[in-house]
PDB file of C-alpha atoms in Angstrom:
ATOM      1  CA  MET A   1      49.439 186.457 120.187  1.00  0.00           C
ATOM      2  CA  ASP A   2      46.706 185.147 117.954  1.00  0.00           C
ATOM      3  CA  LEU A   3      46.347 182.134 120.270  1.00  0.00           C
ATOM      4  CA  ILE A   4      45.892 184.442 123.246  1.00  0.00           C
ATOM      5  CA  ARG A   5      43.241 186.463 121.461  1.00  0.00           C
ATOM      6  CA  GLN A   6      41.163 183.396 120.643  1.00  0.00           C
ATOM      7  CA  PRO A   7      38.801 182.112 123.357  1.00  0.00           C
ATOM      8  CA  TRP A   8      40.743 179.666 125.546  1.00  0.00           C
ATOM      9  CA  PRO A   9      39.645 176.015 125.582  1.00  0.00           C
ATOM     10  CA  TRP A  10      38.706 174.335 128.861  1.00  0.00           C
ATOM     11  CA  TYR A  11      41.919 172.316 129.058  1.00  0.00           C
ATOM     12  CA  VAL A  12      43.929 175.526 129.187  1.00  0.00           C
ATOM     13  CA  ALA A  13      41.675 177.568 131.467  1.00  0.00           C
ATOM     14  CA  GLY A  14      40.777 174.817 133.949  1.00  0.00           C
ATOM     15  CA  PRO A  15      44.330 173.756 134.881  1.00  0.00           C
ATOM     16  CA  LEU A  16      45.388 177.418 135.148  1.00  0.00           C
ATOM     17  CA  ILE A  17      42.524 178.058 137.587  1.00  0.00           C
ATOM     18  CA  GLY A  18      43.554 174.927 139.490  1.00  0.00           C
ATOM     19  CA  LEU A  19      47.073 176.345 139.924  1.00  0.00           C
ATOM     20  CA  ILE A  20      45.648 179.306 141.839  1.00  0.00           C
ATOM     21  CA  VAL A  21      44.997 176.883 144.723  1.00  0.00           C
ATOM     22  CA  PRO A  22      48.680 176.080 145.433  1.00  0.00           C
ATOM     23  CA  ALA A  23      49.729 179.622 144.489  1.00  0.00           C
ATOM     24  CA  LEU A  24      47.541 181.136 147.224  1.00  0.00           C
ATOM     25  CA  LEU A  25      48.631 178.509 149.749  1.00  0.00           C
ATOM     26  CA  LEU A  26      52.317 179.047 149.075  1.00  0.00           C
ATOM     27  CA  LEU A  27      52.065 182.836 148.906  1.00  0.00           C
ATOM     28  CA  GLY A  28      50.673 183.067 152.413  1.00  0.00           C
ATOM     29  CA  ASN A  29      48.383 180.228 153.502  1.00  0.00           C
ATOM     30  CA  LYS A  30      45.322 181.666 151.807  1.00  0.00           C
ATOM     31  CA  ALA A  31      42.394 179.480 150.847  1.00  0.00           C
ATOM     32  CA  PHE A  32      40.966 180.142 147.376  1.00  0.00           C
ATOM     33  CA  GLY A  33      37.488 181.636 147.685  1.00  0.00           C
ATOM     34  CA  ILE A  34      35.779 184.726 146.350  1.00  0.00           C
ATOM     35  CA  SER A  35      32.443 184.950 148.138  1.00  0.00           C
ATOM     36  CA  SER A  36      34.183 185.808 151.446  1.00  0.00           C
ATOM     37  CA  SER A  37      35.040 189.152 149.881  1.00  0.00           C
ATOM     38  CA  LEU A  38      31.314 190.023 150.003  1.00  0.00           C
ATOM     39  CA  ARG A  39      31.314 189.361 153.748  1.00  0.00           C
ATOM     40  CA  HIS A  40      34.419 191.502 154.222  1.00  0.00           C
ATOM     41  CA  ILE A  41      32.770 194.333 152.299  1.00  0.00           C
ATOM     42  CA  CYS A  42      29.782 194.105 154.668  1.00  0.00           C
ATOM     43  CA  ALA A  43      32.085 194.033 157.701  1.00  0.00           C
ATOM     44  CA  ALA A  44      34.050 197.021 156.424  1.00  0.00           C
ATOM     45  CA  CYS A  45      31.155 199.183 155.232  1.00  0.00           C
ATOM     46  CA  VAL A  46      27.951 198.277 157.098  1.00  0.00           C
ATOM     47  CA  PRO A  47      28.736 196.079 160.126  1.00  0.00           C
ATOM     48  CA  ALA A  48      25.631 197.486 161.895  1.00  0.00           C
ATOM     49  CA  ASN A  49      26.538 195.721 165.139  1.00  0.00           C
ATOM     50  CA  ILE A  50      25.700 192.316 163.618  1.00  0.00           C
ATOM     51  CA  SER A  51      27.869 189.676 165.295  1.00  0.00           C
ATOM     52  CA  PHE A  52      28.549 187.935 161.953  1.00  0.00           C
ATOM     53  CA  PHE A  53      30.307 191.095 160.771  1.00  0.00           C
ATOM     54  CA  LYS A  54      32.205 191.839 163.977  1.00  0.00           C
ATOM     55  CA  TYR A  55      35.655 190.538 163.198  1.00  0.00           C
ATOM     56  CA  ASP A  56      38.905 192.031 162.055  1.00  0.00           C
ATOM     57  CA  TRP A  57      38.225 192.182 158.301  1.00  0.00           C
ATOM     58  CA  LYS A  58      41.534 193.975 157.786  1.00  0.00           C
ATOM     59  CA  LYS A  59      43.289 190.672 158.449  1.00  0.00           C
ATOM     60  CA  GLU A  60      41.460 189.327 155.391  1.00  0.00           C
ATOM     61  CA  LYS A  61      42.319 192.277 153.182  1.00  0.00           C
ATOM     62  CA  TRP A  62      44.189 190.022 150.749  1.00  0.00           C
ATOM     63  CA  ASN A  63      40.798 188.724 149.624  1.00  0.00           C
ATOM     64  CA  LEU A  64      39.644 192.215 148.668  1.00  0.00           C
ATOM     65  CA  PHE A  65      42.886 192.780 146.750  1.00  0.00           C
ATOM     66  CA  PHE A  66      42.273 189.491 144.957  1.00  0.00           C
ATOM     67  CA  ALA A  67      38.727 190.611 144.041  1.00  0.00           C
ATOM     68  CA  ALA A  68      40.005 194.000 142.840  1.00  0.00           C
ATOM     69  CA  GLY A  69      42.552 192.110 140.749  1.00  0.00           C
ATOM     70  CA  ILE A  70      39.741 190.169 139.068  1.00  0.00           C
ATOM     71  CA  ILE A  71      38.110 193.454 138.000  1.00  0.00           C
ATOM     72  CA  ILE A  72      41.401 194.715 136.549  1.00  0.00           C
ATOM     73  CA  GLY A  73      42.039 191.356 134.879  1.00  0.00           C
ATOM     74  CA  GLY A  74      38.575 191.463 133.337  1.00  0.00           C
ATOM     75  CA  PHE A  75      39.358 194.901 131.971  1.00  0.00           C
ATOM     76  CA  ILE A  76      42.746 193.898 130.560  1.00  0.00           C
ATOM     77  CA  ALA A  77      41.453 190.707 128.950  1.00  0.00           C
ATOM     78  CA  THR A  78      38.512 192.467 127.330  1.00  0.00           C
ATOM     79  CA  SER A  79      40.418 195.544 126.185  1.00  0.00           C
ATOM     80  CA  PHE A  80      43.658 194.031 124.959  1.00  0.00           C
ATOM     81  CA  LEU A  81      43.412 190.258 124.682  1.00  0.00           C
ATOM     82  CA  SER A  82      40.062 189.566 123.068  1.00  0.00           C
ATOM     83  CA  ASN A  83      38.240 189.533 119.814  1.00  0.00           C
ATOM     84  CA  PRO A  84      34.894 190.892 120.860  1.00  0.00           C
ATOM     85  CA  GLY A  85      31.763 189.256 119.654  1.00  0.00           C
ATOM     86  CA  GLN A  86      29.272 186.600 120.291  1.00  0.00           C
ATOM     87  CA  VAL A  87      29.957 183.631 122.558  1.00  0.00           C
ATOM     88  CA  ASN A  88      30.042 180.460 120.505  1.00  0.00           C
ATOM     89  CA  ILE A  89      27.567 178.321 122.401  1.00  0.00           C
ATOM     90  CA  ASN A  90      25.813 175.123 121.372  1.00  0.00           C
ATOM     91  CA  THR A  91      23.194 175.935 118.727  1.00  0.00           C
ATOM     92  CA  HIS A  92      20.650 173.854 120.656  1.00  0.00           C
ATOM     93  CA  THR A  93      21.073 176.145 123.658  1.00  0.00           C
ATOM     94  CA  THR A  94      20.642 179.182 121.418  1.00  0.00           C
ATOM     95  CA  ALA A  95      17.489 177.708 119.878  1.00  0.00           C
ATOM     96  CA  LEU A  96      16.016 176.860 123.292  1.00  0.00           C
ATOM     97  CA  LEU A  97      16.785 180.299 124.690  1.00  0.00           C
ATOM     98  CA  GLN A  98      15.243 181.917 121.606  1.00  0.00           C
ATOM     99  CA  GLN A  99      12.100 179.854 122.123  1.00  0.00           C
ATOM    100  CA  GLU A 100      12.008 180.999 125.722  1.00  0.00           C
ATOM    101  CA  GLY A 101      12.225 184.633 124.693  1.00  0.00           C
ATOM    102  CA  VAL A 102      15.902 185.648 124.744  1.00  0.00           C
ATOM    103  CA  LYS A 103      16.610 187.958 121.804  1.00  0.00           C
ATOM    104  CA  ASP A 104      20.125 189.306 122.090  1.00  0.00           C
ATOM    105  CA  PHE A 105      23.039 186.908 121.581  1.00  0.00           C
ATOM    106  CA  SER A 106      25.673 189.465 120.618  1.00  0.00           C
ATOM    107  CA  GLY A 107      27.662 189.693 123.844  1.00  0.00           C
ATOM    108  CA  LEU A 108      28.536 188.032 127.137  1.00  0.00           C
ATOM    109  CA  LEU A 109      25.048 188.530 128.538  1.00  0.00           C
ATOM    110  CA  PRO A 110      21.730 188.995 126.753  1.00  0.00           C
ATOM    111  CA  GLN A 111      21.256 192.754 126.753  1.00  0.00           C
ATOM    112  CA  ASP A 112      17.503 192.431 126.463  1.00  0.00           C
ATOM    113  CA  ILE A 113      17.634 191.192 130.085  1.00  0.00           C
ATOM    114  CA  PHE A 114      20.800 192.644 131.605  1.00  0.00           C
ATOM    115  CA  SER A 115      21.000 196.396 131.070  1.00  0.00           C
ATOM    116  CA  PHE A 116      20.300 199.575 133.007  1.00  0.00           C
ATOM    117  CA  ARG A 117      17.133 200.100 131.011  1.00  0.00           C
ATOM    118  CA  GLN A 118      15.837 196.629 131.892  1.00  0.00           C
ATOM    119  CA  LEU A 119      16.557 197.185 135.574  1.00  0.00           C
ATOM    120  CA  PHE A 120      13.213 198.918 135.960  1.00  0.00           C
ATOM    121  CA  THR A 121      11.229 196.129 134.352  1.00  0.00           C
ATOM    122  CA  LEU A 122      10.011 193.177 136.404  1.00  0.00           C
ATOM    123  CA  ARG A 123      12.115 190.750 134.385  1.00  0.00           C
ATOM    124  CA  GLY A 124      15.272 192.801 134.679  1.00  0.00           C
ATOM    125  CA  PHE A 125      14.706 193.278 138.397  1.00  0.00           C
ATOM    126  CA  VAL A 126      14.323 189.526 138.924  1.00  0.00           C
ATOM    127  CA  PHE A 127      17.415 188.607 136.881  1.00  0.00           C
ATOM    128  CA  MET A 128      19.744 191.252 138.295  1.00  0.00           C
ATOM    129  CA  VAL A 129      18.506 192.212 141.751  1.00  0.00           C
ATOM    130  CA  VAL A 130      16.780 189.027 142.944  1.00  0.00           C
ATOM    131  CA  GLY A 131      19.372 186.839 141.215  1.00  0.00           C
ATOM    132  CA  GLY A 132      22.251 188.767 142.777  1.00  0.00           C
ATOM    133  CA  PHE A 133      20.602 188.556 146.169  1.00  0.00           C
ATOM    134  CA  LEU A 134      20.319 184.753 145.879  1.00  0.00           C
ATOM    135  CA  VAL A 135      23.999 184.542 144.932  1.00  0.00           C
ATOM    136  CA  GLY A 136      25.122 186.592 147.939  1.00  0.00           C
ATOM    137  CA  PHE A 137      22.726 185.031 150.439  1.00  0.00           C
ATOM    138  CA  GLY A 138      23.193 181.471 149.172  1.00  0.00           C
ATOM    139  CA  THR A 139      26.989 181.503 149.001  1.00  0.00           C
ATOM    140  CA  ARG A 140      27.326 182.843 152.530  1.00  0.00           C
ATOM    141  CA  TYR A 141      24.715 180.421 153.885  1.00  0.00           C
ATOM    142  CA  ALA A 142      26.535 177.584 152.099  1.00  0.00           C
ATOM    143  CA  GLY A 143      29.889 178.831 153.373  1.00  0.00           C
ATOM    144  CA  GLY A 144      31.436 179.319 149.951  1.00  0.00           C
ATOM    145  CA  CYS A 145      30.928 179.492 146.206  1.00  0.00           C
ATOM    146  CA  THR A 146      32.292 177.748 143.145  1.00  0.00           C
ATOM    147  CA  SER A 147      35.851 178.705 144.045  1.00  0.00           C
ATOM    148  CA  GLY A 148      35.694 178.082 147.799  1.00  0.00           C
ATOM    149  CA  HIS A 149      33.699 174.858 147.753  1.00  0.00           C
ATOM    150  CA  ALA A 150      33.845 173.338 144.261  1.00  0.00           C
ATOM    151  CA  ILE A 151      37.521 174.062 143.599  1.00  0.00           C
ATOM    152  CA  MET A 152      39.298 174.698 146.924  1.00  0.00           C
ATOM    153  CA  GLY A 153      37.051 172.457 149.053  1.00  0.00           C
ATOM    154  CA  ILE A 154      36.950 169.447 146.769  1.00  0.00           C
ATOM    155  CA  SER A 155      40.668 169.844 145.951  1.00  0.00           C
ATOM    156  CA  SER A 156      41.409 169.448 149.639  1.00  0.00           C
ATOM    157  CA  LEU A 157      39.057 166.441 149.731  1.00  0.00           C
ATOM    158  CA  GLN A 158      36.499 167.909 152.096  1.00  0.00           C
ATOM    159  CA  TRP A 159      33.176 166.126 151.785  1.00  0.00           C
ATOM    160  CA  PRO A 160      31.013 169.062 152.974  1.00  0.00           C
ATOM    161  CA  SER A 161      32.268 170.927 149.896  1.00  0.00           C
ATOM    162  CA  LEU A 162      31.193 168.055 147.677  1.00  0.00           C
ATOM    163  CA  VAL A 163      27.733 168.235 149.263  1.00  0.00           C
ATOM    164  CA  ALA A 164      27.603 172.006 148.741  1.00  0.00           C
ATOM    165  CA  THR A 165      28.782 171.729 145.117  1.00  0.00           C
ATOM    166  CA  SER A 166      26.163 169.060 144.376  1.00  0.00           C
ATOM    167  CA  CYS A 167      23.535 171.392 145.805  1.00  0.00           C
ATOM    168  CA  PHE A 168      24.810 174.289 143.631  1.00  0.00           C
ATOM    169  CA  MET A 169      24.251 172.068 140.608  1.00  0.00           C
ATOM    170  CA  ILE A 170      20.842 170.788 141.753  1.00  0.00           C
ATOM    171  CA  GLY A 171      19.685 174.366 142.430  1.00  0.00           C
ATOM    172  CA  GLY A 172      20.947 175.426 139.006  1.00  0.00           C
ATOM    173  CA  PHE A 173      19.263 172.533 137.191  1.00  0.00           C
ATOM    174  CA  VAL A 174      15.923 173.082 138.924  1.00  0.00           C
ATOM    175  CA  MET A 175      16.078 176.796 138.202  1.00  0.00           C
ATOM    176  CA  THR A 176      17.122 176.397 134.544  1.00  0.00           C
ATOM    177  CA  TRP A 177      14.707 173.620 133.625  1.00  0.00           C
ATOM    178  CA  PHE A 178      11.621 174.399 135.678  1.00  0.00           C
ATOM    179  CA  ILE A 179      11.588 178.043 136.756  1.00  0.00           C
ATOM    180  CA  LEU A 180      13.695 180.065 134.311  1.00  0.00           C
ATOM    181  CA  PRO A 181      11.280 179.650 131.361  1.00  0.00           C
ATOM    182  CA  TYR A 182       8.620 181.396 133.448  1.00  0.00           C
ATOM    183  CA  LEU A 183      11.001 184.111 134.594  1.00  0.00           C
ATOM    184  CA  LEU A 184      11.964 184.786 130.975  1.00  0.00           C
ATOM    185  CA  GLU A 185       8.300 185.372 130.190  1.00  0.00           C
ATOM    186  CA  LEU A 186       7.940 188.118 132.800  1.00  0.00           C
TER     187      LEU A 186
ATOM    188  CA  MET B   1      52.682 196.193 150.021  1.00  0.00           C
ATOM    189  CA  LYS B   2      52.342 192.496 150.802  1.00  0.00           C
ATOM    190  CA  ASN B   3      48.903 192.360 149.216  1.00  0.00           C
ATOM    191  CA  ILE B   4      50.063 193.290 145.719  1.00  0.00           C
ATOM    192  CA  LYS B   5      50.837 189.646 144.949  1.00  0.00           C
ATOM    193  CA  PHE B   6      47.214 188.752 145.642  1.00  0.00           C
ATOM    194  CA  LEU B   7      46.062 191.565 143.401  1.00  0.00           C
ATOM    195  CA  ILE B   8      48.253 190.201 140.610  1.00  0.00           C
ATOM    196  CA  LEU B   9      46.973 186.654 141.159  1.00  0.00           C
ATOM    197  CA  GLY B  10      43.398 187.974 141.075  1.00  0.00           C
ATOM    198  CA  LEU B  11      44.248 189.819 137.869  1.00  0.00           C
ATOM    199  CA  LEU B  12      45.443 186.590 136.256  1.00  0.00           C
ATOM    200  CA  PHE B  13      42.304 184.819 137.465  1.00  0.00           C
ATOM    201  CA  GLY B  14      40.184 187.599 135.948  1.00  0.00           C
ATOM    202  CA  ILE B  15      41.949 187.220 132.602  1.00  0.00           C
ATOM    203  CA  ILE B  16      41.348 183.442 132.629  1.00  0.00           C
ATOM    204  CA  LEU B  17      37.657 183.931 133.494  1.00  0.00           C
ATOM    205  CA  VAL B  18      37.168 186.279 130.545  1.00  0.00           C
ATOM    206  CA  LYS B  19      39.290 184.360 128.043  1.00  0.00           C
ATOM    207  CA  SER B  20      37.521 181.073 128.766  1.00  0.00           C
ATOM    208  CA  GLN B  21      34.107 182.802 128.629  1.00  0.00           C
ATOM    209  CA  VAL B  22      33.218 181.545 132.120  1.00  0.00           C
ATOM    210  CA  ILE B  23      31.767 185.009 132.721  1.00  0.00           C
ATOM    211  CA  SER B  24      29.215 184.553 129.960  1.00  0.00           C
ATOM    212  CA  TRP B  25      25.587 184.035 130.965  1.00  0.00           C
ATOM    213  CA  PHE B  26      25.221 181.864 127.872  1.00  0.00           C
ATOM    214  CA  ARG B  27      28.002 179.491 128.969  1.00  0.00           C
ATOM    215  CA  ILE B  28      26.261 178.936 132.309  1.00  0.00           C
ATOM    216  CA  GLN B  29      22.972 178.247 130.521  1.00  0.00           C
ATOM    217  CA  GLU B  30      24.743 175.746 128.293  1.00  0.00           C
ATOM    218  CA  MET B  31      26.191 174.064 131.390  1.00  0.00           C
ATOM    219  CA  PHE B  32      22.897 173.742 133.250  1.00  0.00           C
ATOM    220  CA  ARG B  33      21.182 172.484 130.099  1.00  0.00           C
ATOM    221  CA  LEU B  34      23.927 169.826 129.746  1.00  0.00           C
ATOM    222  CA  GLN B  35      24.611 170.965 126.201  1.00  0.00           C
ATOM    223  CA  ALA B  36      28.346 171.510 126.422  1.00  0.00           C
ATOM    224  CA  PHE B  37      31.314 170.049 128.203  1.00  0.00           C
ATOM    225  CA  HIS B  38      33.133 173.403 128.410  1.00  0.00           C
ATOM    226  CA  MET B  39      32.223 174.458 131.968  1.00  0.00           C
ATOM    227  CA  TYR B  40      32.445 170.915 133.329  1.00  0.00           C
ATOM    228  CA  GLY B  41      35.862 170.595 131.742  1.00  0.00           C
ATOM    229  CA  ILE B  42      37.063 173.829 133.326  1.00  0.00           C
ATOM    230  CA  ILE B  43      35.784 173.112 136.832  1.00  0.00           C
ATOM    231  CA  GLY B  44      36.758 169.434 136.615  1.00  0.00           C
ATOM    232  CA  SER B  45      40.318 170.017 135.415  1.00  0.00           C
ATOM    233  CA  ALA B  46      40.768 172.826 137.956  1.00  0.00           C
ATOM    234  CA  ILE B  47      39.813 170.351 140.694  1.00  0.00           C
ATOM    235  CA  VAL B  48      42.193 167.676 139.346  1.00  0.00           C
ATOM    236  CA  ILE B  49      45.115 170.129 139.320  1.00  0.00           C
ATOM    237  CA  GLY B  50      44.040 171.399 142.757  1.00  0.00           C
ATOM    238  CA  ILE B  51      43.998 167.881 144.219  1.00  0.00           C
ATOM    239  CA  ILE B  52      47.414 167.028 142.742  1.00  0.00           C
ATOM    240  CA  SER B  53      48.941 170.312 143.955  1.00  0.00           C
ATOM    241  CA  ILE B  54      47.628 169.926 147.479  1.00  0.00           C
ATOM    242  CA  GLN B  55      48.824 166.328 147.644  1.00  0.00           C
ATOM    243  CA  LEU B  56      52.290 167.466 146.512  1.00  0.00           C
ATOM    244  CA  ILE B  57      52.333 170.290 149.054  1.00  0.00           C
ATOM    245  CA  LYS B  58      51.420 167.812 151.796  1.00  0.00           C
ATOM    246  CA  ARG B  59      53.781 165.053 150.626  1.00  0.00           C
ATOM    247  CA  PHE B  60      56.791 167.350 150.463  1.00  0.00           C
ATOM    248  CA  GLN B  61      55.605 169.468 153.386  1.00  0.00           C
ATOM    249  CA  LEU B  62      56.157 172.590 151.330  1.00  0.00           C
ATOM    250  CA  LYS B  63      56.260 175.800 153.317  1.00  0.00           C
ATOM    251  CA  THR B  64      54.915 179.196 152.339  1.00  0.00           C
ATOM    252  CA  ILE B  65      57.286 181.836 150.975  1.00  0.00           C
ATOM    253  CA  HIS B  66      57.415 183.184 154.536  1.00  0.00           C
ATOM    254  CA  GLY B  67      58.618 179.805 155.801  1.00  0.00           C
ATOM    255  CA  GLU B  68      55.359 178.920 157.533  1.00  0.00           C
ATOM    256  CA  GLN B  69      53.787 175.499 157.607  1.00  0.00           C
ATOM    257  CA  THR B  70      50.961 175.325 155.048  1.00  0.00           C
ATOM    258  CA  VAL B  71      47.567 174.889 156.662  1.00  0.00           C
ATOM    259  CA  ILE B  72      44.287 174.034 154.973  1.00  0.00           C
ATOM    260  CA  PRO B  73      41.367 174.824 157.243  1.00  0.00           C
ATOM    261  CA  ASP B  74      38.829 172.009 157.633  1.00  0.00           C
ATOM    262  CA  LYS B  75      35.280 172.644 156.530  1.00  0.00           C
ATOM    263  CA  THR B  76      32.734 171.151 158.900  1.00  0.00           C
ATOM    264  CA  PHE B  77      29.379 170.100 157.556  1.00  0.00           C
ATOM    265  CA  HIS B  78      26.290 172.111 158.423  1.00  0.00           C
ATOM    266  CA  TRP B  79      22.885 172.106 156.751  1.00  0.00           C
ATOM    267  CA  GLY B  80      23.639 175.538 155.329  1.00  0.00           C
ATOM    268  CA  ASN B  81      25.873 173.695 152.840  1.00  0.00           C
ATOM    269  CA  VAL B  82      22.657 172.173 151.498  1.00  0.00           C
ATOM    270  CA  TYR B  83      20.099 174.989 151.848  1.00  0.00           C
ATOM    271  CA  GLY B  84      22.533 177.747 150.961  1.00  0.00           C
ATOM    272  CA  GLY B  85      23.934 175.624 148.145  1.00  0.00           C
ATOM    273  CA  LEU B  86      20.498 175.191 146.583  1.00  0.00           C
ATOM    274  CA  ILE B  87      19.779 178.920 146.913  1.00  0.00           C
ATOM    275  CA  PHE B  88      23.105 179.872 145.356  1.00  0.00           C
ATOM    276  CA  GLY B  89      22.521 177.363 142.540  1.00  0.00           C
ATOM    277  CA  CYS B  90      19.275 179.141 141.668  1.00  0.00           C
ATOM    278  CA  GLY B  91      21.014 182.506 141.718  1.00  0.00           C
ATOM    279  CA  TRP B  92      23.873 181.172 139.590  1.00  0.00           C
ATOM    280  CA  ALA B  93      21.439 180.006 136.897  1.00  0.00           C
ATOM    281  CA  ILE B  94      19.556 183.328 136.887  1.00  0.00           C
ATOM    282  CA  THR B  95      22.481 185.746 136.903  1.00  0.00           C
ATOM    283  CA  GLY B  96      24.824 183.453 134.973  1.00  0.00           C
ATOM    284  CA  ALA B  97      27.543 184.376 137.408  1.00  0.00           C
ATOM    285  CA  CYS B  98      29.097 183.254 140.657  1.00  0.00           C
ATOM    286  CA  PRO B  99      30.964 185.852 142.730  1.00  0.00           C
ATOM    287  CA  GLY B 100      34.269 185.702 140.793  1.00  0.00           C
ATOM    288  CA  PRO B 101      32.662 186.308 137.397  1.00  0.00           C
ATOM    289  CA  LEU B 102      30.571 189.149 138.869  1.00  0.00           C
ATOM    290  CA  PHE B 103      33.804 191.067 139.465  1.00  0.00           C
ATOM    291  CA  ALA B 104      35.203 190.051 136.065  1.00  0.00           C
ATOM    292  CA  GLN B 105      32.035 191.140 134.237  1.00  0.00           C
ATOM    293  CA  ILE B 106      32.319 194.592 135.794  1.00  0.00           C
ATOM    294  CA  GLY B 107      35.937 194.786 134.625  1.00  0.00           C
ATOM    295  CA  SER B 108      34.844 193.697 131.150  1.00  0.00           C
ATOM    296  CA  GLY B 109      32.648 196.745 130.955  1.00  0.00           C
ATOM    297  CA  VAL B 110      29.282 195.174 131.747  1.00  0.00           C
ATOM    298  CA  LEU B 111      28.642 197.931 134.242  1.00  0.00           C
ATOM    299  CA  VAL B 112      25.096 196.890 135.047  1.00  0.00           C
ATOM    300  CA  THR B 113      26.615 193.938 136.911  1.00  0.00           C
ATOM    301  CA  ILE B 114      27.509 196.478 139.613  1.00  0.00           C
ATOM    302  CA  VAL B 115      23.813 196.292 140.519  1.00  0.00           C
ATOM    303  CA  THR B 116      23.950 192.482 140.701  1.00  0.00           C
ATOM    304  CA  LEU B 117      27.080 192.710 142.851  1.00  0.00           C
ATOM    305  CA  LEU B 118      25.512 195.247 145.218  1.00  0.00           C
ATOM    306  CA  SER B 119      22.511 192.980 145.514  1.00  0.00           C
ATOM    307  CA  ALA B 120      24.797 190.036 146.294  1.00  0.00           C
ATOM    308  CA  ILE B 121      26.439 192.131 149.022  1.00  0.00           C
ATOM    309  CA  ALA B 122      22.955 192.913 150.355  1.00  0.00           C
ATOM    310  CA  GLY B 123      22.159 189.189 150.304  1.00  0.00           C
ATOM    311  CA  THR B 124      25.285 188.460 152.322  1.00  0.00           C
ATOM    312  CA  TRP B 125      24.332 191.218 154.768  1.00  0.00           C
ATOM    313  CA  ILE B 126      20.789 189.878 155.237  1.00  0.00           C
ATOM    314  CA  TYR B 127      22.256 186.425 155.812  1.00  0.00           C
ATOM    315  CA  GLY B 128      24.402 187.894 158.593  1.00  0.00           C
ATOM    316  CA  LEU B 129      21.365 189.625 160.054  1.00  0.00           C
ATOM    317  CA  ILE B 130      19.087 186.571 160.218  1.00  0.00           C
ATOM    318  CA  ARG B 131      21.783 183.907 160.584  1.00  0.00           C
ATOM    319  CA  GLU B 132      20.769 182.791 164.072  1.00  0.00           C
ATOM    320  CA  LYS B 133      17.204 182.110 162.948  1.00  0.00           C
ATOM    321  CA  LEU B 134      18.217 179.935 160.001  1.00  0.00           C
ATOM    322  CA  PRO B 135      18.643 176.154 160.209  1.00  0.00           C
ATOM    323  CA  HIS B 136      22.304 175.135 159.974  1.00  0.00           C
TER     324      HIS B 136
END
C-alpha cells in the first residue's frame, strides 16, 4: 500500500498507459484518444448546424464514458491513493520558474496562476482561457492529442502521427523557451 | 451497460495520470525545459508497449471480445497535423495539460480546470466552425 501511495516512476506508469491501447482494441475496436471527446461534447450540446458536428455522436459514447472515468480516477487517486504535497521536480526547473515569477510550488499547478481569483487577471486569463482554447483548437486541427497521435498513432506506426507529435513538441519548446517568460510577466 | 468497461478503463487511466504526476503543470515545464526524463520515459515506454501489443494483435489476428476482427483506422496526413500540432504544443506548455490530464485535474479537485476544459471545448467548436477556411 505504501508503494501505491508513493508517486509512481515512469517505468510503471508508461507501460500501464501503453496497455490501454490493446485493452481498448480488444474491448471493442476503440482507438485510444481523448481529444475526440471534446468534439463529441460539441456535437451533443452545441452542434449549431455546423457540418463538422453533424454526425451520430451517440455511436462514440464510449469515449465520453472513458473521459468521465478519468475524472473519477483522478478523484480516487487523489483522495485515497496519494500523499498530497509538492511535486518533486528538478531543482533547476524550480529555480528557473522562480526567476520567471512563479511563486507557488505547493501543489500540482502553481496557484498564483491557476485559481478562480486569477481568472480575472490578464495572466490568469491567458494561462487558463487562451491556453485551454489552444489545446482544444490545436488538437482538433491536428486530428488528435498526446493519446491519439503520440501513443495510439505512433504505436500503430502511422507517420502522420509522428509528424503531429513532433509538432506538439516543437510548439511546446517554442512556447516554453521564448514566449512563456513574457506571459509569466503579465 | 456496454460502456461501463470504458468508464472503468478511463478510471484506471485517470489513476495512472495522477499517480505519475503527468497532470502536474510543473512536470510539463520540466519536460519542455529538458530537465527531466520522467515525461519522456512515460510517453516513450507507453509507445513501446503499444507497438508490441499491436504487433501481437496483428500477428495472432486476435479478435475483440465480441469476436470481431480488430481494425486500426489509418491516419492520412494533412497539414493540420503540422499547424494544429504546433498550436496544441503551445497550449500544452501554457496549461500544462493535454486533454486527458484536464479531466484528471478536475477529478483531483483542481476545479478551476473546468474553465480550461470549457475553453478547450470552445476551441474545438471554433475549429469546427472555421474548418473549411483553414489550410489542411
